[in-house]
Short mmCIF file of C-alpha atoms and ligand atoms in Angstrom, two decimals:
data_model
loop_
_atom_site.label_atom_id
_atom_site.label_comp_id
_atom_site.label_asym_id
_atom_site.label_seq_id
_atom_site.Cartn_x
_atom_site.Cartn_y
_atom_site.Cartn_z
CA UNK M 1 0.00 0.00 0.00
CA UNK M 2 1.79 3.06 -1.29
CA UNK M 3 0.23 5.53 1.54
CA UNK M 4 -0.18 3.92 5.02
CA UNK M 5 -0.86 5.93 7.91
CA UNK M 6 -0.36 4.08 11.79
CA UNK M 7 -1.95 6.14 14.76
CA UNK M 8 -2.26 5.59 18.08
CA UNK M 9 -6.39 4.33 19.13
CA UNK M 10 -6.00 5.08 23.11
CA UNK M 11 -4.86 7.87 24.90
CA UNK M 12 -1.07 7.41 23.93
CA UNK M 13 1.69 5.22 24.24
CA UNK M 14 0.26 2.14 22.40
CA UNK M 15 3.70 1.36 21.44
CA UNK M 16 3.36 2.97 17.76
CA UNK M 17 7.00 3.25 17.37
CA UNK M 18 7.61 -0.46 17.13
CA UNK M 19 4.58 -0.83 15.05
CA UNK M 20 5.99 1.64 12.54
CA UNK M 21 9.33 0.51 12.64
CA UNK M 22 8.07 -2.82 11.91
CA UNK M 23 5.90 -1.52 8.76
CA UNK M 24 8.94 0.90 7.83
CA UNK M 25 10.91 -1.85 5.93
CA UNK M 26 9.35 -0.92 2.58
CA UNK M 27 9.02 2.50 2.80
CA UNK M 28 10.64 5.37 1.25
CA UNK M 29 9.28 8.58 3.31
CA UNK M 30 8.18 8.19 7.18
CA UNK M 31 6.27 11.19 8.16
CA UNK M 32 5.31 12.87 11.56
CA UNK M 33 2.48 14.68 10.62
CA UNK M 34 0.97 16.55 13.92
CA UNK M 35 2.10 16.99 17.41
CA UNK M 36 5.52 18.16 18.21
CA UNK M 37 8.23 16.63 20.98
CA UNK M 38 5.46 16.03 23.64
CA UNK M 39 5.86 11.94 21.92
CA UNK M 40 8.20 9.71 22.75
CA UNK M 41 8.78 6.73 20.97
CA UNK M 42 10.39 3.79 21.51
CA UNK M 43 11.89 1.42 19.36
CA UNK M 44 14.62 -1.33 19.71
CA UNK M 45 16.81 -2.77 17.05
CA UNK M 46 18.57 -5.04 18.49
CA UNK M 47 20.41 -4.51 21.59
CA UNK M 48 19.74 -0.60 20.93
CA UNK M 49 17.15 1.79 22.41
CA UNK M 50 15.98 4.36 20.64
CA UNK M 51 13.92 6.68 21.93
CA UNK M 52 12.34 9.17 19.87
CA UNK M 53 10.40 12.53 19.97
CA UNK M 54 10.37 14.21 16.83
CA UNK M 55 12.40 11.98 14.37
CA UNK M 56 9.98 9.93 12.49
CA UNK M 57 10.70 6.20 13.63
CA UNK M 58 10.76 4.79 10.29
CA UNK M 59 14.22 6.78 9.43
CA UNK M 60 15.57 3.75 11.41
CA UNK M 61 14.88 1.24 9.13
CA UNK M 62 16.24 3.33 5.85
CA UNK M 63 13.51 5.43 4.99
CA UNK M 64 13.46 9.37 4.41
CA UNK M 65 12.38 11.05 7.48
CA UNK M 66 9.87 14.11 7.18
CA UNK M 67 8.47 16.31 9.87
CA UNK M 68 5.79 18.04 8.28
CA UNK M 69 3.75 21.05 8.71
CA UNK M 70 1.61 20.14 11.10
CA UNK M 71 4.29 19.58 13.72
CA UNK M 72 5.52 21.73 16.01
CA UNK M 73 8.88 21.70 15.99
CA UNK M 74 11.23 22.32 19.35
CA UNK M 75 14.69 22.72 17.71
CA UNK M 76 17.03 21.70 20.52
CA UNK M 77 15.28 18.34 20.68
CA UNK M 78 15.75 17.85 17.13
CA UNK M 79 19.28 18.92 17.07
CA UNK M 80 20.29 16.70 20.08
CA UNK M 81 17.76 13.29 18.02
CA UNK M 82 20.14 14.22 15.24
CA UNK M 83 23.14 13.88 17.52
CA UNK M 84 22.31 10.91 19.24
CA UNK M 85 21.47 8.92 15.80
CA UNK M 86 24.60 10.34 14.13
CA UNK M 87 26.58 8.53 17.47
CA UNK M 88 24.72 5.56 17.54
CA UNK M 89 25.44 4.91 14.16
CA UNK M 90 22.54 5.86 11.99
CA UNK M 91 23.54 7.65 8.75
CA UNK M 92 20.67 10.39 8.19
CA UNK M 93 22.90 12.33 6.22
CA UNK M 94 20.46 13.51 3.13
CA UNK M 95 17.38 11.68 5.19
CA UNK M 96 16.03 13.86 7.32
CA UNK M 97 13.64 16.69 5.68
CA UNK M 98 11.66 19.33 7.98
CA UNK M 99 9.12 21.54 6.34
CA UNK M 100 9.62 25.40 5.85
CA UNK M 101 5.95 25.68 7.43
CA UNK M 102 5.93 24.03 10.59
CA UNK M 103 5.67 26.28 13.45
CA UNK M 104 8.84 26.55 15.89
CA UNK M 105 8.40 26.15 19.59
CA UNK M 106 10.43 29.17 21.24
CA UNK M 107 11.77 29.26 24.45
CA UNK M 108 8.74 30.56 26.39
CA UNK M 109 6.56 28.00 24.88
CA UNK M 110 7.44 25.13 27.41
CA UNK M 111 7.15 27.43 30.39
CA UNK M 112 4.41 29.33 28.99
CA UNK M 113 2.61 25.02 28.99
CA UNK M 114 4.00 24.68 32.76
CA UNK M 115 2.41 28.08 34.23
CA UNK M 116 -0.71 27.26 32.44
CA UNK M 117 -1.03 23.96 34.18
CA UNK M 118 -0.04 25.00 37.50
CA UNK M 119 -2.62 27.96 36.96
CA UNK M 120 -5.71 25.88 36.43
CA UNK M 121 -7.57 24.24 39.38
CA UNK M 122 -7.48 20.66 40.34
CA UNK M 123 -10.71 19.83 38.46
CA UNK M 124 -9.29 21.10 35.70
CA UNK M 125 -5.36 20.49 34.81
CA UNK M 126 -4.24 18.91 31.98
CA UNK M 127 -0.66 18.13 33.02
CA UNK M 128 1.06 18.97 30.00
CA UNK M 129 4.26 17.24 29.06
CA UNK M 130 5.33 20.81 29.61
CA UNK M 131 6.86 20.95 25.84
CA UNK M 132 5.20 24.27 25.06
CA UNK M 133 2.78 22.39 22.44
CA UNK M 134 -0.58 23.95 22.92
CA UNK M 135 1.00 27.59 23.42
CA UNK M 136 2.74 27.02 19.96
CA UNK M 137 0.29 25.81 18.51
CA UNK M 138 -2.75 28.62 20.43
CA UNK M 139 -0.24 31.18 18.98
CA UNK M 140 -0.52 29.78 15.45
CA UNK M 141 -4.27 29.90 15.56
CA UNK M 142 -3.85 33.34 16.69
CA UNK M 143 -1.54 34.38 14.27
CA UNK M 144 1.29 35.29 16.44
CA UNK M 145 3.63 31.82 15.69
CA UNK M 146 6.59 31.68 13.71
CA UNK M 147 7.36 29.08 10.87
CA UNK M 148 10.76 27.55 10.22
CA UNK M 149 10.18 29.96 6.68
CA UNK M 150 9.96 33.00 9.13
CA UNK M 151 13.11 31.77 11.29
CA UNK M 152 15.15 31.32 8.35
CA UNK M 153 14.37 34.84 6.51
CA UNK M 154 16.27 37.63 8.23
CA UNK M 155 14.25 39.89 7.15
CA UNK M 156 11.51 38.15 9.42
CA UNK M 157 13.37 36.76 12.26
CA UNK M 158 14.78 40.27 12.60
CA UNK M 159 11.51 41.92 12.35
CA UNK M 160 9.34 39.34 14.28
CA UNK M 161 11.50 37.07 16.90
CA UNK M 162 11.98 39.51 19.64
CA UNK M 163 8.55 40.98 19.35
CA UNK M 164 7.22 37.69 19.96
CA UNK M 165 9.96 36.75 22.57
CA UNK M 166 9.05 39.80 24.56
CA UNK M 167 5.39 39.30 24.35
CA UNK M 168 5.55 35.59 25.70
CA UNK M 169 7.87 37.21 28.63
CA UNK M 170 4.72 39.41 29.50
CA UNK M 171 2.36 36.57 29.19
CA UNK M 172 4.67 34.67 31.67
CA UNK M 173 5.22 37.44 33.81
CA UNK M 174 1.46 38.08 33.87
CA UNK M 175 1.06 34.03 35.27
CA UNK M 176 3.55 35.08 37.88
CA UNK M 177 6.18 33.27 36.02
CA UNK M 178 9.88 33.72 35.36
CA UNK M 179 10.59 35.35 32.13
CA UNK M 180 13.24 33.92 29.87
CA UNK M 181 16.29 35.51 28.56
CA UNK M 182 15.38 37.13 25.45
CA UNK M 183 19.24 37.70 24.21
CA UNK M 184 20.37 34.04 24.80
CA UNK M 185 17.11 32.83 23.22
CA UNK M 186 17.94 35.35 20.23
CA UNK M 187 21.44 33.69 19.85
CA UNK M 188 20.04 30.19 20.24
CA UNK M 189 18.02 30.90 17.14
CA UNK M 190 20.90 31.93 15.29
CA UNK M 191 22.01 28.89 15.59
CA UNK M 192 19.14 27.02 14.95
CA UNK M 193 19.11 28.53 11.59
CA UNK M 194 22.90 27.36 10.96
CA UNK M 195 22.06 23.87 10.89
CA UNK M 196 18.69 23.97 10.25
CA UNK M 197 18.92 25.83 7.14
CA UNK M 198 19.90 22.68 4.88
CA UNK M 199 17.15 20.22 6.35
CA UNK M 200 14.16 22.79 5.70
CA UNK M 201 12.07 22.41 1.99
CA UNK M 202 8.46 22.48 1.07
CA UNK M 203 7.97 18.76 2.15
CA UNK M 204 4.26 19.19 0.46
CA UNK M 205 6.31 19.06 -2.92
CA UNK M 206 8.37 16.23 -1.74
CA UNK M 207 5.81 14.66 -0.40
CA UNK M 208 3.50 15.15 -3.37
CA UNK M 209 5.81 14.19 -5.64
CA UNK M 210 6.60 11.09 -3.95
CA UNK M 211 2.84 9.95 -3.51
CA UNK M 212 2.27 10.85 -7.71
CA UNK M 213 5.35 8.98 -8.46
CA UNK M 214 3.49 5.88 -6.56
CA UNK M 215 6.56 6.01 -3.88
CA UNK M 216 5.49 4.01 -0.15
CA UNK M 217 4.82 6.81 2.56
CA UNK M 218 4.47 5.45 5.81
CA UNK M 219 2.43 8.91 7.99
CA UNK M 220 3.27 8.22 11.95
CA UNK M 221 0.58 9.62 14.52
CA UNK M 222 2.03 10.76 17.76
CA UNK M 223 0.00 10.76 21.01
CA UNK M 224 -3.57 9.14 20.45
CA UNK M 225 -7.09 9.31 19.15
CA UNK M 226 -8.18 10.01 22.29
CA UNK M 227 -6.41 12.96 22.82
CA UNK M 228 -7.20 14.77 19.42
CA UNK M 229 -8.57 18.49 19.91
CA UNK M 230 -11.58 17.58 18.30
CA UNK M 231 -13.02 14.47 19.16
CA UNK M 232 -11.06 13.45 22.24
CA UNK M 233 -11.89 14.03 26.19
CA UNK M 234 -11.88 17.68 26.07
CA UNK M 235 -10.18 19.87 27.59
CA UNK M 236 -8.17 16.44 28.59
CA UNK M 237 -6.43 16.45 25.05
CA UNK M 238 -3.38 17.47 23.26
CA UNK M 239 -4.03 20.28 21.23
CA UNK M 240 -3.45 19.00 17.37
CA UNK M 241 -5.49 16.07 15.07
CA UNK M 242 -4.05 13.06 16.18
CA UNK M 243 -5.82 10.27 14.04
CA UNK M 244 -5.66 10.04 10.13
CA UNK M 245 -7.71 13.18 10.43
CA UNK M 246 -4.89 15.53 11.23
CA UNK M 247 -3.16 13.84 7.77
CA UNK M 248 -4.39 16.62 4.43
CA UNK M 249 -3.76 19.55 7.18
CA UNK M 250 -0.45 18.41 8.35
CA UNK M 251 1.14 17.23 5.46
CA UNK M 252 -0.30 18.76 2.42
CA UNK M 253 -1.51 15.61 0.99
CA UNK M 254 -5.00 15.17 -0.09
CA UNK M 255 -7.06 13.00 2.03
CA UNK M 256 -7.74 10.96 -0.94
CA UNK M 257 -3.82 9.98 -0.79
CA UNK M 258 -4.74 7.43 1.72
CA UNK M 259 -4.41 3.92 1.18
CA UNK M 260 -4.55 2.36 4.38
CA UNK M 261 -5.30 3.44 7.89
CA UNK M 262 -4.18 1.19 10.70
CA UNK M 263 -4.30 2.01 14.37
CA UNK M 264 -2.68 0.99 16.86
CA UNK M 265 -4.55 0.00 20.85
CA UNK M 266 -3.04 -1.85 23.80
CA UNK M 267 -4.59 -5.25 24.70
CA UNK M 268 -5.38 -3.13 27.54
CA UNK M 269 -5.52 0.90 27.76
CA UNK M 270 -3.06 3.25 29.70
CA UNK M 271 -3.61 7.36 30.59
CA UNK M 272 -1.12 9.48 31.65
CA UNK M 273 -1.20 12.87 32.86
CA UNK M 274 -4.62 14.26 33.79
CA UNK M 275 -5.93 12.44 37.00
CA UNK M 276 -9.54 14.82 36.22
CA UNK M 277 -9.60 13.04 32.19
CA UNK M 278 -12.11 10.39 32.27
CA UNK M 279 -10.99 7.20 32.17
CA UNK M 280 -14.04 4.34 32.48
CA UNK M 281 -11.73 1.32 32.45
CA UNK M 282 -9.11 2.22 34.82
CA UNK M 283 -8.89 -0.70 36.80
CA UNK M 284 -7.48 0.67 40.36
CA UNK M 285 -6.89 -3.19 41.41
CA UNK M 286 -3.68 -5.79 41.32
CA UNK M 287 -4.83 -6.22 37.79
CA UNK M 288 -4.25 -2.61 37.20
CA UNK M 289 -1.31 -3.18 39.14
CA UNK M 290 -0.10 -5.77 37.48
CA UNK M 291 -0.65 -4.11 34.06
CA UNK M 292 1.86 -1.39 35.04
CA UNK M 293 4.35 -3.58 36.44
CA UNK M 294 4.62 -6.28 33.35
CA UNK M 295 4.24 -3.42 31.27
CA UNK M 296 6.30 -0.97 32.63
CA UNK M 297 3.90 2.23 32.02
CA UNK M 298 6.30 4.72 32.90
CA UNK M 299 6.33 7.80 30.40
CA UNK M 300 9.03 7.92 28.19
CA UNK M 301 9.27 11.58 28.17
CA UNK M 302 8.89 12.89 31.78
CA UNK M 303 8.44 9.19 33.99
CA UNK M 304 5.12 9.58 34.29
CA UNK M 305 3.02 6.58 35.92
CA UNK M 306 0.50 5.48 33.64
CA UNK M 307 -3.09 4.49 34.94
CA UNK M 308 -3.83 1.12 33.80
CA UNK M 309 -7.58 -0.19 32.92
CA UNK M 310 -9.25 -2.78 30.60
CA UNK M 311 -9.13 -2.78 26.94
CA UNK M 312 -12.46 -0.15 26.03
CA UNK M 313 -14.01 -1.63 22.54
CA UNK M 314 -16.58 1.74 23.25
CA UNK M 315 -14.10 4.06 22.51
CA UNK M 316 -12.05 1.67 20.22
CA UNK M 317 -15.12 1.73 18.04
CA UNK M 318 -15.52 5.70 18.19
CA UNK M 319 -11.91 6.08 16.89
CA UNK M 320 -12.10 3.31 14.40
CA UNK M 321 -15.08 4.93 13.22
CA UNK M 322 -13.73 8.51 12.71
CA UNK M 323 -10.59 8.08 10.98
CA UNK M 324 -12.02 5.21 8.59
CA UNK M 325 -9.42 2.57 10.26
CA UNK M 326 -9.16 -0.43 7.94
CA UNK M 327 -7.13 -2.82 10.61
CA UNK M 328 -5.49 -2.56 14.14
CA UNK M 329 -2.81 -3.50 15.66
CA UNK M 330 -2.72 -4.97 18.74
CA UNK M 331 0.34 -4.47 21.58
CA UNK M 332 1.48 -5.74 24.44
CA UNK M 333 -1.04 -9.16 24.87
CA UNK M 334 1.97 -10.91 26.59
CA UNK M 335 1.43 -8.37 29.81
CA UNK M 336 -1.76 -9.74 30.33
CA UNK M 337 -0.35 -13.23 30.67
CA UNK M 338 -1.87 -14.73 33.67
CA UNK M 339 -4.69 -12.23 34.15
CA UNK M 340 -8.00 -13.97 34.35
CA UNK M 341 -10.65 -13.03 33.01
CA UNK M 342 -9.34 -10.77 30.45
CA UNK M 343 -12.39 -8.06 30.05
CA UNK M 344 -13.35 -6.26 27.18
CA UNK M 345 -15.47 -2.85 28.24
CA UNK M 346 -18.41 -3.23 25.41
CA UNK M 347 -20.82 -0.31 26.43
CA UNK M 348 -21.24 1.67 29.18
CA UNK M 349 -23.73 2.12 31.77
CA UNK M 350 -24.98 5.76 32.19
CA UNK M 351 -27.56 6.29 34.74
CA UNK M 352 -29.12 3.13 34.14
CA UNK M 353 -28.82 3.51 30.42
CA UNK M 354 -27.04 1.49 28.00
CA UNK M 355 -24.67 3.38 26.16
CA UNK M 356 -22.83 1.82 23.06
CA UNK M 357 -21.04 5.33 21.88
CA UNK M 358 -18.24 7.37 23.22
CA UNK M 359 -20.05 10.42 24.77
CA UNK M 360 -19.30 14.16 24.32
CA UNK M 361 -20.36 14.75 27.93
CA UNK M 362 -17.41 14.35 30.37
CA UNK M 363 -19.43 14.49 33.51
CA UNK M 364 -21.28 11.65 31.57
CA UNK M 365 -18.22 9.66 30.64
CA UNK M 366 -17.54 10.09 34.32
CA UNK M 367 -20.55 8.47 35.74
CA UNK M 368 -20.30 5.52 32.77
CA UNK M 369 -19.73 1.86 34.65
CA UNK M 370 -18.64 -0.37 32.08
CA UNK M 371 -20.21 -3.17 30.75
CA UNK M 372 -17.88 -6.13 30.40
CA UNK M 373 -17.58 -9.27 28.38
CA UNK M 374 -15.04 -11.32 30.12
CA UNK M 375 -13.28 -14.16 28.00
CA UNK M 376 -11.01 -16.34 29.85
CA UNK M 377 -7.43 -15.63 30.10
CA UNK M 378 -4.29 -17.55 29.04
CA UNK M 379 -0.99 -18.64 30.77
CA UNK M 380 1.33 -19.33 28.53
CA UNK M 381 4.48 -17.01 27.76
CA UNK M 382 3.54 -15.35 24.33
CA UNK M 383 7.06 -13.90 22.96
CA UNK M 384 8.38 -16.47 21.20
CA UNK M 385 5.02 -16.93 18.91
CA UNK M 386 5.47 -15.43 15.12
CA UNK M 387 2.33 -17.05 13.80
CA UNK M 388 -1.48 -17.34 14.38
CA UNK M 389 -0.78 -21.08 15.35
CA UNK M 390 1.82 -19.90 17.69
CA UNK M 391 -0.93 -17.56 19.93
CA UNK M 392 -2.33 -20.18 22.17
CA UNK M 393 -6.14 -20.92 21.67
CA UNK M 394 -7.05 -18.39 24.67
CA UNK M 395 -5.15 -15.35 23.28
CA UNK M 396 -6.11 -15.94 20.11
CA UNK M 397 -9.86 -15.90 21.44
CA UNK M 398 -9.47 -12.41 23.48
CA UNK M 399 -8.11 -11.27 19.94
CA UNK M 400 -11.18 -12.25 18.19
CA UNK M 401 -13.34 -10.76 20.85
CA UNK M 402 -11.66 -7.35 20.44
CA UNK M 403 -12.36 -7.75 16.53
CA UNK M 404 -16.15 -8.47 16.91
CA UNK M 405 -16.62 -6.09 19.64
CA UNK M 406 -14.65 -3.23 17.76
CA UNK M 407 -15.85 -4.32 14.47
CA UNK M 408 -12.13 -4.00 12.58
CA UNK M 409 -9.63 -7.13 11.95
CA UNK M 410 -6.73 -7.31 13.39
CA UNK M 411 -3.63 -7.20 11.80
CA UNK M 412 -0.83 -7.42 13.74
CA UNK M 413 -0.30 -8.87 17.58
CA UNK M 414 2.79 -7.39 19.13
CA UNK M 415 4.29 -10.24 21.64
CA UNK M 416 7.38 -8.27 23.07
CA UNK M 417 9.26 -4.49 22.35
CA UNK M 418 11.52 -6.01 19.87
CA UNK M 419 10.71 -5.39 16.19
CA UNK M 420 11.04 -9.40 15.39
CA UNK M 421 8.37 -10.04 18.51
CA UNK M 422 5.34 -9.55 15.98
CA UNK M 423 2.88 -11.53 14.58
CA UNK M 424 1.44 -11.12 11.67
CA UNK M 425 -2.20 -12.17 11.16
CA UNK M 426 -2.50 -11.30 7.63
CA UNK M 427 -5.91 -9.85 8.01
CA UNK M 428 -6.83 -7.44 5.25
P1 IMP H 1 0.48 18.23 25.72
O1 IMP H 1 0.39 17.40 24.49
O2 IMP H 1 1.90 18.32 26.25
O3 IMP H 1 -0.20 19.56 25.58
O4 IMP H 1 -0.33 17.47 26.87
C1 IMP H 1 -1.74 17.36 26.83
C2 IMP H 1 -2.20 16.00 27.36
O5 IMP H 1 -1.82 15.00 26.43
C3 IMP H 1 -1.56 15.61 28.71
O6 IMP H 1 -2.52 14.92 29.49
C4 IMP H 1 -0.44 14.69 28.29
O7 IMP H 1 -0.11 13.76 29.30
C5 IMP H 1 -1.04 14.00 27.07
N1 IMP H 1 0.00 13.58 26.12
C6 IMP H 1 0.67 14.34 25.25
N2 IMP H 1 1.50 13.61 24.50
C7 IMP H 1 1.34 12.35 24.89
C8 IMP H 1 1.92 11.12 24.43
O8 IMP H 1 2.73 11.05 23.50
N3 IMP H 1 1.50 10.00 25.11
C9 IMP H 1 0.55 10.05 26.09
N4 IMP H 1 -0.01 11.17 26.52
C10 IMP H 1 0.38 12.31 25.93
#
């Protein structure tokens, strides 16, 4: 499929970096799309961890890595990704495109993110990763962002970088916040536009180009479904289009470029950051316990713990439904080894009413008990298995149940974090 696009089903960390890296074998252009360094994806190749925040993942197995429009991009992580692949070995020399209209993050962003949280009440906070992503991004929507075009022109960084510098110190100042130095930040964008000057193009041409001349684009979703601005928990959201609806905006490319949407859900389902989000499934037992152990659900960006709950076909189905997935991928089924009954949230209880959608309403989602189809759980270690036959009879039935509850096919069942600890289930 010449245009695949992989996005995350759940609120995040789904393990979408493995999945991509996995798919990334044939493909000529991996894209990040939305989002900015708030990700953090991990991916192993061999002995090696990488982990990864801006880089698209699939630049690891040979393809050409784009960060598109859509992104916000925070220029120190980049240059330090660039540093770490260039001494781990990875050649990106040539690889690595970034587009001349994503917005940059500056300095006050990530502060600007902090003060916000630790302005809002209890009921209310978001906890940010603190990256400065939805105050880049609110000042694009109001106009007042600048673009890696506008950094590189001196005609505009000159005429526009310390206005805006100085107005985020006020906006800091005015949250009782410490302002940031606006000389130092001037100089550190200096030097962003030393080395970023030969990476930067107009990656809708290159990435037009490449989907006309019938070239295999692999478009990576960072954080979730669940967390996209539009249809996720609001105000409990990251603040871009994280499904295969963020894809024509961020990139340029039609939405009839599209070949094939897969996304990507836990056996179970993780949320970090807000503890006000709503969260049906969270299981708050020593399965949830167990969940986060086996699985280690620490964030890879700031070490966040990660609530734990049971896999939510409800909201599965809501996502699946929106960005027109065609098959899923399933990850980590070998942490739920020994768990029984595995259960499978299939609608939702809402003062006495049976709910089979994902409701606008978060004081509704609040109140929703889940409904649960248990299916009987297996013991067997699962990371050796590369087949269906391999899956004993009891996974591969908790698989099926997640495919006629969600109503998609799985494709893929990931068994382990290495890329070779997949099974393929050749669904279509
Ligand atoms: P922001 O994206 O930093 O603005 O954070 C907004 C919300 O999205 C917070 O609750 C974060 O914890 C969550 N979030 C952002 N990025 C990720 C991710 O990659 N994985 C999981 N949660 C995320």
């Amino acid at each position: 499929m010449p245009v695949t696009c992989v996005f995350g089903a759940q609120w995040g960390d789904e393990g979408k970096g493995k999945i991509v890296d996995y798919l990334a074998d044939r493909a000529d252009f991996a894209v990040r799309y939305q989002g900015g360094s708030n990700a953090g994806h991990t991916i192993y190749v061999g002995e090696t961890r990488f982990a990864l925040r801006l880089t698209p993942s699939g630049l690891l197995q040979g393809a050409t890595g784009v960060i598109a429009n859509g992104v916000v991009l925070d220029a120190n992580v980049l240059r330090d990704e660039i540093k770490m692949l260039t001494e781990q070995g990875v050649d990106i020399e040539g690889r690595l495109r970034v587009s001349d209209r994503a917005h940059v993050v500056l300095p006050f962003h990530g502060p600007m993110d902090r003060a916000l949280d630790a302005s809002r009440s209890a009921d209310w906070v978001n906890n940010t990763t603190g990256r400065g992503i939805s105050t880049c991004i609110g000042d694009k929507h109001r106009y007042e962002g600048l673009r890696v075009a506008d950094l590189l022109s001196e005609r505009v960084r000159a005429k526009r970088l310390r206005y805006l510098l100085e107005r985020g110190n006020q906006q800091l100042q005015g949250l009782g916040a410490d302002p940031i130095d606006i000389d130092q930040s001037l100089a550190e964008a200096e030097e962003w536009v030393r080395w970023l000057k030969p990476l930067a193009c107009d990656t809708t041409m290159l990435l037009h180009d490449a989907w006309r001349a019938g070239k295999e684009i692999l478009l990576e979703g960072a954080q979730a479904a669940l967390l996209d601005v539009d249809f996720g928990t609001y105000p409990f959201v990251s603040a871009s289009s994280t499904g295969a609806n963020g894809i024509a905006s961020g990139t340029g490319l039609p939405f009839r470029a599209v070949d094939k949407v897969i996304t990507v859900a836990k056996a179970y389902i993780t949320r970090v950051g807000s503890e006000a989000g709503p969260f049906p499934t969270r299981a708050d037992d020593e399965f949830g316990r167990q969940m986060q152990r086996v699985g280690k659900e620490f964030g890879t960006v700031t070490g966040r713990e990660r609530r734990c709950g049971w896999f939510d076909a409800v909201a599965a189905r809501y996502v699946c439904r929106l960005n027109g997935v065609d098959t899923m991928a399933l990850t980590k089924i070998d942490v739920l080894r020994g768990i029984d009954p595995l259960r499978i949230c299939v609608a939702y209880d809402i003062d006495g009413q049976r709910i089979e959608h994902f409701p606008a309403d978060l004081d509704a989602l609040q109140r929703a008990k889940p409904i649960y189809r248990d299916v009987a759980g297996f013991s067997e270690e699962l990371s050796a298995a590369r087949r269906r036959e391999d899956l004993p009879e009891r996974a591969r039935a908790y698989v099926a149940a997640i495919e006629e509850e969600v109503g998609v096919p799985v494709s893929l069942v990931s068994v382990g974090p290495e890329r070779t600890e997949t099974v393929s289930l050749g669904a279509a």
